[in-house]
PDB file of C-alpha atoms in Angstrom:
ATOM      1  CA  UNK A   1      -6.356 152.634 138.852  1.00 45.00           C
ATOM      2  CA  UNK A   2      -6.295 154.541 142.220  1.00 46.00           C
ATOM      3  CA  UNK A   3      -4.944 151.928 145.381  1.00 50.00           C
ATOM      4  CA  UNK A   4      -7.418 151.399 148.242  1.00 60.00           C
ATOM      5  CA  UNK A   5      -5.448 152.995 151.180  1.00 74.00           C
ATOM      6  CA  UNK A   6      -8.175 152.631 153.369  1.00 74.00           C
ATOM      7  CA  UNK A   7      -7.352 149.695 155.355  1.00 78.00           C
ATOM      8  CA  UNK A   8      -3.435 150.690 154.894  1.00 86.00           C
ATOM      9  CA  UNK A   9      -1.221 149.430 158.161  1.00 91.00           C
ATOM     10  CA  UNK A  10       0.730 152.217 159.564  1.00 93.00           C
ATOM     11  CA  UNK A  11       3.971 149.540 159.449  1.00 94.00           C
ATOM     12  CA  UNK A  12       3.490 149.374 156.024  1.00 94.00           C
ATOM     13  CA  UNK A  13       4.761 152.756 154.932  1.00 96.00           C
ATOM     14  CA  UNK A  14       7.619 155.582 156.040  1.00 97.00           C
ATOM     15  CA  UNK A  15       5.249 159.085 156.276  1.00 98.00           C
ATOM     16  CA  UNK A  16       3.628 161.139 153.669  1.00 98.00           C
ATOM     17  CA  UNK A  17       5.028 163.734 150.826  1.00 99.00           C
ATOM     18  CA  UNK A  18       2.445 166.089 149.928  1.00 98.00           C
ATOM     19  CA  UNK A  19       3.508 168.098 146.436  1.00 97.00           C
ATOM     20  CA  UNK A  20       2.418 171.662 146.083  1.00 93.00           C
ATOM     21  CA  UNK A  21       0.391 173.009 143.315  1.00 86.00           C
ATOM     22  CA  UNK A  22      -2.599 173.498 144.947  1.00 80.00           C
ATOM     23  CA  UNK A  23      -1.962 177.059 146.713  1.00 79.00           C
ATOM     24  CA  UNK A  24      -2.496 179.159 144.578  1.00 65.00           C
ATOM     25  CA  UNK A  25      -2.569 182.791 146.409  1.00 56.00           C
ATOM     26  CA  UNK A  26       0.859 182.878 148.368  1.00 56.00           C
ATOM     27  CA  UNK A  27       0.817 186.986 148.648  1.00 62.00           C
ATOM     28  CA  UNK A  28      -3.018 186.390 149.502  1.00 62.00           C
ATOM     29  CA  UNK A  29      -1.831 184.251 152.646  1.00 60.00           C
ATOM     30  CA  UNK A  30       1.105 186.850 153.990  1.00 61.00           C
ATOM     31  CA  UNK A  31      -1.365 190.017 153.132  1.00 63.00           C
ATOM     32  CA  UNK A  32      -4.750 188.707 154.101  1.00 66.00           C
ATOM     33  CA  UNK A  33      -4.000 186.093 156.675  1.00 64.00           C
ATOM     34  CA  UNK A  34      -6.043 183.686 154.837  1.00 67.00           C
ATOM     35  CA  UNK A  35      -5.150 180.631 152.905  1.00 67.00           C
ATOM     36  CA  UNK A  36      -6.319 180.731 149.174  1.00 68.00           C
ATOM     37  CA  UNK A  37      -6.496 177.204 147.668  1.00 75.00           C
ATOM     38  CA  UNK A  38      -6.430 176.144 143.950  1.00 73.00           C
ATOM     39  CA  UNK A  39      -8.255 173.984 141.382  1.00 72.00           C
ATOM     40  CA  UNK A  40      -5.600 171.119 143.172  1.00 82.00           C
ATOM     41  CA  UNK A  41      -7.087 171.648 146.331  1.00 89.00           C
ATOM     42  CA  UNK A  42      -7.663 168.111 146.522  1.00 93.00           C
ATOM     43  CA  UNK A  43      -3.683 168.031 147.357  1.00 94.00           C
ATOM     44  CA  UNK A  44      -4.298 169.886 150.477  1.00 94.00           C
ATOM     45  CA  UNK A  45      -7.124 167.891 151.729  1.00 95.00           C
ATOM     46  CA  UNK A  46      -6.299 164.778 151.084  1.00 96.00           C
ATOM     47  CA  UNK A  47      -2.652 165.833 152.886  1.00 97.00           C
ATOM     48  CA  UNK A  48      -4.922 166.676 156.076  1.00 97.00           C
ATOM     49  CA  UNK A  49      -6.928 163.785 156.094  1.00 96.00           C
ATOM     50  CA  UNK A  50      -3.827 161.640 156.142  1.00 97.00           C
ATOM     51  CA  UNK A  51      -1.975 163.787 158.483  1.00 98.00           C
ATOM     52  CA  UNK A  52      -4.988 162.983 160.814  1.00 97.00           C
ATOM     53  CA  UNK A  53      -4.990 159.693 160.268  1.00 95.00           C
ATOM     54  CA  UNK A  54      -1.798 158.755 160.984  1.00 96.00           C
ATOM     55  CA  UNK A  55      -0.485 161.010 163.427  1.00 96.00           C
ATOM     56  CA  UNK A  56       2.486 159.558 164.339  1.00 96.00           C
ATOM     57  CA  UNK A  57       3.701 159.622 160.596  1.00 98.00           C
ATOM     58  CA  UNK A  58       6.315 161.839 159.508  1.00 98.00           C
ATOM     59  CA  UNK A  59       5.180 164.270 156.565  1.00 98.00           C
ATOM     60  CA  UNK A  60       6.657 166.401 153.986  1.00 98.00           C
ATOM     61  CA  UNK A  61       5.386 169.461 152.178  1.00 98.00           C
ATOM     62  CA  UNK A  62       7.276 170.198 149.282  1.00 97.00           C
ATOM     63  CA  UNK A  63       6.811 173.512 147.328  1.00 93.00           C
ATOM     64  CA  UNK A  64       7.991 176.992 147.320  1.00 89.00           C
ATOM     65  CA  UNK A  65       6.631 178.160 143.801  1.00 75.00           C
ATOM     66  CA  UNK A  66       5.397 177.108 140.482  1.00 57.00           C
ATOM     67  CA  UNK A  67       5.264 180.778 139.283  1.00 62.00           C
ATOM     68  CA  UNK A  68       7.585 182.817 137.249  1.00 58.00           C
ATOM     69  CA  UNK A  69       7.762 185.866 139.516  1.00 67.00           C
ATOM     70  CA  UNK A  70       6.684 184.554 143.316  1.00 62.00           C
ATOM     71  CA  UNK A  71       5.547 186.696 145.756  1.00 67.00           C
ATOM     72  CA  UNK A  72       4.422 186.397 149.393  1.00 72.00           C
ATOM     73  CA  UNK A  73       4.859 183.177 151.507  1.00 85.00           C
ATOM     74  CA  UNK A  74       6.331 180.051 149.902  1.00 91.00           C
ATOM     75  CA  UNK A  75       3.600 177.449 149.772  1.00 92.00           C
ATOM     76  CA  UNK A  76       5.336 175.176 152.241  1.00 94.00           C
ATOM     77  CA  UNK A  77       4.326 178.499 154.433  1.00 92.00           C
ATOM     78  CA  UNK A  78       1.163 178.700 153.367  1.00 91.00           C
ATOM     79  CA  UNK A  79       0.912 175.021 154.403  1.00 94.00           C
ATOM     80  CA  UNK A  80       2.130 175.715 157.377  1.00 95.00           C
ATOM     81  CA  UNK A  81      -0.495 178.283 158.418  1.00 92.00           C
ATOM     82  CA  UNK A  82      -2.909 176.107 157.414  1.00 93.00           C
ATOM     83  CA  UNK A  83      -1.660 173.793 159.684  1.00 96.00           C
ATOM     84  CA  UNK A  84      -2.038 176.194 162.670  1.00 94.00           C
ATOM     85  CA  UNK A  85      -5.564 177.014 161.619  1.00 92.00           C
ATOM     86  CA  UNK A  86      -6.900 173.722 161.980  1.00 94.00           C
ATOM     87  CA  UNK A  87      -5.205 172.930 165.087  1.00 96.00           C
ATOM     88  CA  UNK A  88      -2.290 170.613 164.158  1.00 97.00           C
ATOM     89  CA  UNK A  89       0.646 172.508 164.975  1.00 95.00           C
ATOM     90  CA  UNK A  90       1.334 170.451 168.662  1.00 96.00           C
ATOM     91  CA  UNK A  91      -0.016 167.160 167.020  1.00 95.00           C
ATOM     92  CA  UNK A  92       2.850 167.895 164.101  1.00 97.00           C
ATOM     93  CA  UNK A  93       5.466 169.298 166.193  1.00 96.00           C
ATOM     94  CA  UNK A  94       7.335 166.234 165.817  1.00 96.00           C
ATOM     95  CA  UNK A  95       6.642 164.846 162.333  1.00 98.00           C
ATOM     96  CA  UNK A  96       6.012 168.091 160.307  1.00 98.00           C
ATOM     97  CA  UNK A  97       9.097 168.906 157.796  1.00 98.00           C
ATOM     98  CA  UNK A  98       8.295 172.351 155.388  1.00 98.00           C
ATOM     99  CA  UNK A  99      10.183 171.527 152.206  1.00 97.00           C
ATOM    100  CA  UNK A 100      10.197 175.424 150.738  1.00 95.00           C
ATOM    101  CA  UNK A 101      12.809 175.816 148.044  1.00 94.00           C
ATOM    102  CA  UNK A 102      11.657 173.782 145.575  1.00 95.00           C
ATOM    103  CA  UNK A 103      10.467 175.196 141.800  1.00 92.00           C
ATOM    104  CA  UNK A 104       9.144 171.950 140.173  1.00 93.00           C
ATOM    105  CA  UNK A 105       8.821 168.118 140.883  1.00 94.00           C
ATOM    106  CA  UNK A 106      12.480 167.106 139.777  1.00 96.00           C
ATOM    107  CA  UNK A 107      13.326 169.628 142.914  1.00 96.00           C
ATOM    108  CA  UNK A 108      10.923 168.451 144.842  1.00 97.00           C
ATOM    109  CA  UNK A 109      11.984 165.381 144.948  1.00 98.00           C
ATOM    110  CA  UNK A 110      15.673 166.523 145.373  1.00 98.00           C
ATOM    111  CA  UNK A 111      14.847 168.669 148.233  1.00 98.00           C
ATOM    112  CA  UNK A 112      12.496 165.949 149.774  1.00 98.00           C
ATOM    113  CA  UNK A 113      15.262 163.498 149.489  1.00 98.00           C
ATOM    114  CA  UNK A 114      17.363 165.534 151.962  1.00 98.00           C
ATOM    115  CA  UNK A 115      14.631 165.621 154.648  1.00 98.00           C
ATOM    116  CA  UNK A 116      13.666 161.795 154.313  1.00 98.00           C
ATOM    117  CA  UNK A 117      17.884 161.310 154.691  1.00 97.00           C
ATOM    118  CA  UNK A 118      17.652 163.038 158.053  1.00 97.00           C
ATOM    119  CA  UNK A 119      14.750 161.060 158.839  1.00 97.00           C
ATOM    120  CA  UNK A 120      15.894 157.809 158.536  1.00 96.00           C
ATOM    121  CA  UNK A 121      19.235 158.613 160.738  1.00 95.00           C
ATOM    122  CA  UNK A 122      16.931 158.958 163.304  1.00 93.00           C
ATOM    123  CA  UNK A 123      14.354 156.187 162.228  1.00 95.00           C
ATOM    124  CA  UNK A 124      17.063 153.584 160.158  1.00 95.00           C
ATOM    125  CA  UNK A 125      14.665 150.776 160.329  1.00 95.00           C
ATOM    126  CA  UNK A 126      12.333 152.938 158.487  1.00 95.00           C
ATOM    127  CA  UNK A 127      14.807 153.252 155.232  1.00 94.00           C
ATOM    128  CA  UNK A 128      13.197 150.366 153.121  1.00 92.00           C
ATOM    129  CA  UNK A 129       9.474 151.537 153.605  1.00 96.00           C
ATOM    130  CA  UNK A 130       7.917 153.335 150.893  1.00 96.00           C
ATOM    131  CA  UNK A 131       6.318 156.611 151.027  1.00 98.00           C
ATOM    132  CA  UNK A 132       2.664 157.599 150.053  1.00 98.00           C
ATOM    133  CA  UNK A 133       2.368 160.822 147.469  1.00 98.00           C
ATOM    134  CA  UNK A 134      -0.107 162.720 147.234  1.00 98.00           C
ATOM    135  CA  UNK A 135      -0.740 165.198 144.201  1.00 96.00           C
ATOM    136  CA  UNK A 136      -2.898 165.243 141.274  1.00 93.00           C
ATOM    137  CA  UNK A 137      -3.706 162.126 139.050  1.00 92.00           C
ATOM    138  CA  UNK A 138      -2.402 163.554 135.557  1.00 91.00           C
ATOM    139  CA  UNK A 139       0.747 164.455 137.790  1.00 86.00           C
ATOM    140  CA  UNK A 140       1.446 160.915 139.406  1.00 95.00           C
ATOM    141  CA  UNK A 141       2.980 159.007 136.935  1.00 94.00           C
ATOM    142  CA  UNK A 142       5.805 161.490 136.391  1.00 94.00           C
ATOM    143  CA  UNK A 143       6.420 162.733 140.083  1.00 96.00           C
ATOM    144  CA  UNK A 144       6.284 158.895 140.529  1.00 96.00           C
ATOM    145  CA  UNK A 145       9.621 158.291 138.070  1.00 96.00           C
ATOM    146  CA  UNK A 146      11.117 161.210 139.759  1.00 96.00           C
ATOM    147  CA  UNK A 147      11.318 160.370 143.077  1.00 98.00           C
ATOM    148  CA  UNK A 148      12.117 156.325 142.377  1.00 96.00           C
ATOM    149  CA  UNK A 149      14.902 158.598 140.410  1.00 96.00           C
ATOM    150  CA  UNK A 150      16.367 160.108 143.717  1.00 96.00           C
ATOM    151  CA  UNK A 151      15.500 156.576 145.835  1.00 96.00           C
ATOM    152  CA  UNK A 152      12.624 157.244 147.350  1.00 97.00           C
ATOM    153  CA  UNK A 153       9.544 154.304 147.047  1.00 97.00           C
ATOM    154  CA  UNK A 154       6.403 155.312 146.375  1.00 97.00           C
ATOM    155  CA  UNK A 155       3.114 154.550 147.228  1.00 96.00           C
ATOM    156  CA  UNK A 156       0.548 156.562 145.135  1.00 95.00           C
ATOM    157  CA  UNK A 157      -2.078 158.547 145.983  1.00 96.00           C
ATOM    158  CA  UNK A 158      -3.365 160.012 143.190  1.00 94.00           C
ATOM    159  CA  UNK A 159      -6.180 163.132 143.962  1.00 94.00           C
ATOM    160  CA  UNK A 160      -7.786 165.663 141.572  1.00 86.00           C
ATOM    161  CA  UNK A 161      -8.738 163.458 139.266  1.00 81.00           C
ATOM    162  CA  UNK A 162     -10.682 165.640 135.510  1.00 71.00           C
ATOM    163  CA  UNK A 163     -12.211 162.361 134.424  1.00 73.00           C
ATOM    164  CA  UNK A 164     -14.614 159.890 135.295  1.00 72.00           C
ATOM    165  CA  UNK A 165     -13.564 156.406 134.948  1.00 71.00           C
ATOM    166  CA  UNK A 166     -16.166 155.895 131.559  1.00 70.00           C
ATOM    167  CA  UNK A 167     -16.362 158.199 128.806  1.00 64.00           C
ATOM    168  CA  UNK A 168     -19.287 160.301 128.115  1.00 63.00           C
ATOM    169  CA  UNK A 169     -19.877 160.843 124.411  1.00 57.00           C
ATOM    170  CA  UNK A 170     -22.426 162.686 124.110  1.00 61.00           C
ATOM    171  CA  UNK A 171     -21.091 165.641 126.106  1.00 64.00           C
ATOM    172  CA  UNK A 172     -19.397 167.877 124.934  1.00 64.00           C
ATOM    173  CA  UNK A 173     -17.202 170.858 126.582  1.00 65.00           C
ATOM    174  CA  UNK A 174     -14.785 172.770 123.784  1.00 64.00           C
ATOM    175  CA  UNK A 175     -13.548 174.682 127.157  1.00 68.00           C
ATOM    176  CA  UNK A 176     -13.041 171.352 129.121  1.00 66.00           C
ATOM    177  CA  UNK A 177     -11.272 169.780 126.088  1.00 63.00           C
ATOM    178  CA  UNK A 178      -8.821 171.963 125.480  1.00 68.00           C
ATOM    179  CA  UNK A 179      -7.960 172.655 129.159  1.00 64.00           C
ATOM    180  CA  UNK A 180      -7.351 168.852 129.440  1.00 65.00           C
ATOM    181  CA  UNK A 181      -5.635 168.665 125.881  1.00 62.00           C
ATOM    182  CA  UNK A 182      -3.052 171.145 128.014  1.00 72.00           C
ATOM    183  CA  UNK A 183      -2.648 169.408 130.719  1.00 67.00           C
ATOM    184  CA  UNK A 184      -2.314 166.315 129.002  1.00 73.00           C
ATOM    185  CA  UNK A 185       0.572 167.727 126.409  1.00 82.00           C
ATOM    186  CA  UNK A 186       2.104 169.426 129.583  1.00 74.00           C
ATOM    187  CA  UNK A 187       2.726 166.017 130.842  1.00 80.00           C
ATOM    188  CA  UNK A 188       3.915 164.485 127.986  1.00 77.00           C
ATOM    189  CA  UNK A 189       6.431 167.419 127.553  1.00 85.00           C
ATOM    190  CA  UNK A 190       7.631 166.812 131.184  1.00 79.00           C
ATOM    191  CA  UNK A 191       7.889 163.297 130.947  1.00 84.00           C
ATOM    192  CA  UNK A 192      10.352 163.183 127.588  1.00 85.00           C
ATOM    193  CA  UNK A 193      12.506 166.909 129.098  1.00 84.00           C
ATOM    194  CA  UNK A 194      12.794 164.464 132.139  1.00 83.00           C
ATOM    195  CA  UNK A 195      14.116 161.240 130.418  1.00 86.00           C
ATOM    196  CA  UNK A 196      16.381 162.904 127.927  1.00 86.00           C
ATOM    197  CA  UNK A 197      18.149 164.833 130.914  1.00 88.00           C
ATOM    198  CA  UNK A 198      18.069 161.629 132.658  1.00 85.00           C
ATOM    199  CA  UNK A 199      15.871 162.897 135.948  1.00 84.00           C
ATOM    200  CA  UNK A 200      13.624 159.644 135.364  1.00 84.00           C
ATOM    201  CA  UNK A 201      14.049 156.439 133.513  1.00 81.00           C
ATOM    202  CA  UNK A 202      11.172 154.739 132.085  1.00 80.00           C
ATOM    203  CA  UNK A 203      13.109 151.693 130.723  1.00 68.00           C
TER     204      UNK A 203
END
């Protein structure tokens, strides 16, 4: 089920990792000047709204690109731009980090891990608060292992959700099923690569 971080005291966690995923037009951003935002884009607004909420919160964007061949602007970039288009950038001059290396969650976590290190040499009472993550719900459990893997708490906050909490039978979507079938199996995948190259452990 998906925590209530409503009422969620500022004490009570470290800052925020947002996961990329959800940019999905990195050449769009550096050719066009405009930020082009995926079926994930729940990522990116969900990031925002917690960025705004707790201003004073270190955050990290991890992601550089899921793609086999990138091109254009990392999406850490692309974040970053986005940033400066809604007015941020001074808010999140102090508590912005761009992760931008990372190809998938294991090195996003990796990466992330040396930024939160850096963070808590100059915030060491911070080092046994947890962290909230945001990226998509059929994505938490395993970016969840990972970073426990590396150290890192978690607190999830799980976004993008492709199913209601009930069932409905008498719908039916060939198109929808087999997209989530995917997505589904991708996980699965992910999860047992993960624990037989020991990147997670789920015992």
């Amino acid at each position: 089920p998906k925590p209530s971080i409503q009422n969620l005291n500022p004490d009570q966690f470290a800052g925020i990792i947002i996961l990329g995923g959800a940019i999905s037009g990195e050449d769009i951003a550096s050719d066009r000047g405009e930020v082009s935002i995926g079926s994930a884009a729940e990522r990116v607004t969900k990031g925002l709204e917690l960025i705004r909420k707790y201003p004073d919160k270190p955050f990290i964007f991890s992601g550089f690109s899921g793609r086999v061949n990138p091109r254009g602007m990392s999406e850490a970039d692309v974040f970053k731009q986005l940033i400066q288009e809604q007015g941020l950038s001074s808010a999140t001059s102090n508590t912005a980090h761009y992760e931008n290396q990372s190809r998938n969650t294991h090195e996003n976590a990796i990466y992330s891990k040396k930024i939160i290190d850096t963070i808590y040499q100059q915030s060491p009472d911070q080092q046994s608060k947890p962290w909230l993550l945001v990226t998509s719900a059929s994505h938490m459990y395993r970016s969840t292992k990972i970073f426990e893997k590396q150290g890192i708490p978690i607190i999830a906050v799980p976004v993008d959700y492709q199913t209601a909490n009930t069932l409905q039978w008498r719908e039916f979507d060939l198109t929808k099923g087999a997209f989530l079938w995917n997505m589904l199996l991708h996980e699965y995948i992910g999860i047992a690569a993960y624990q037989l190259t020991g990147k997670i452990s789920l015992f």
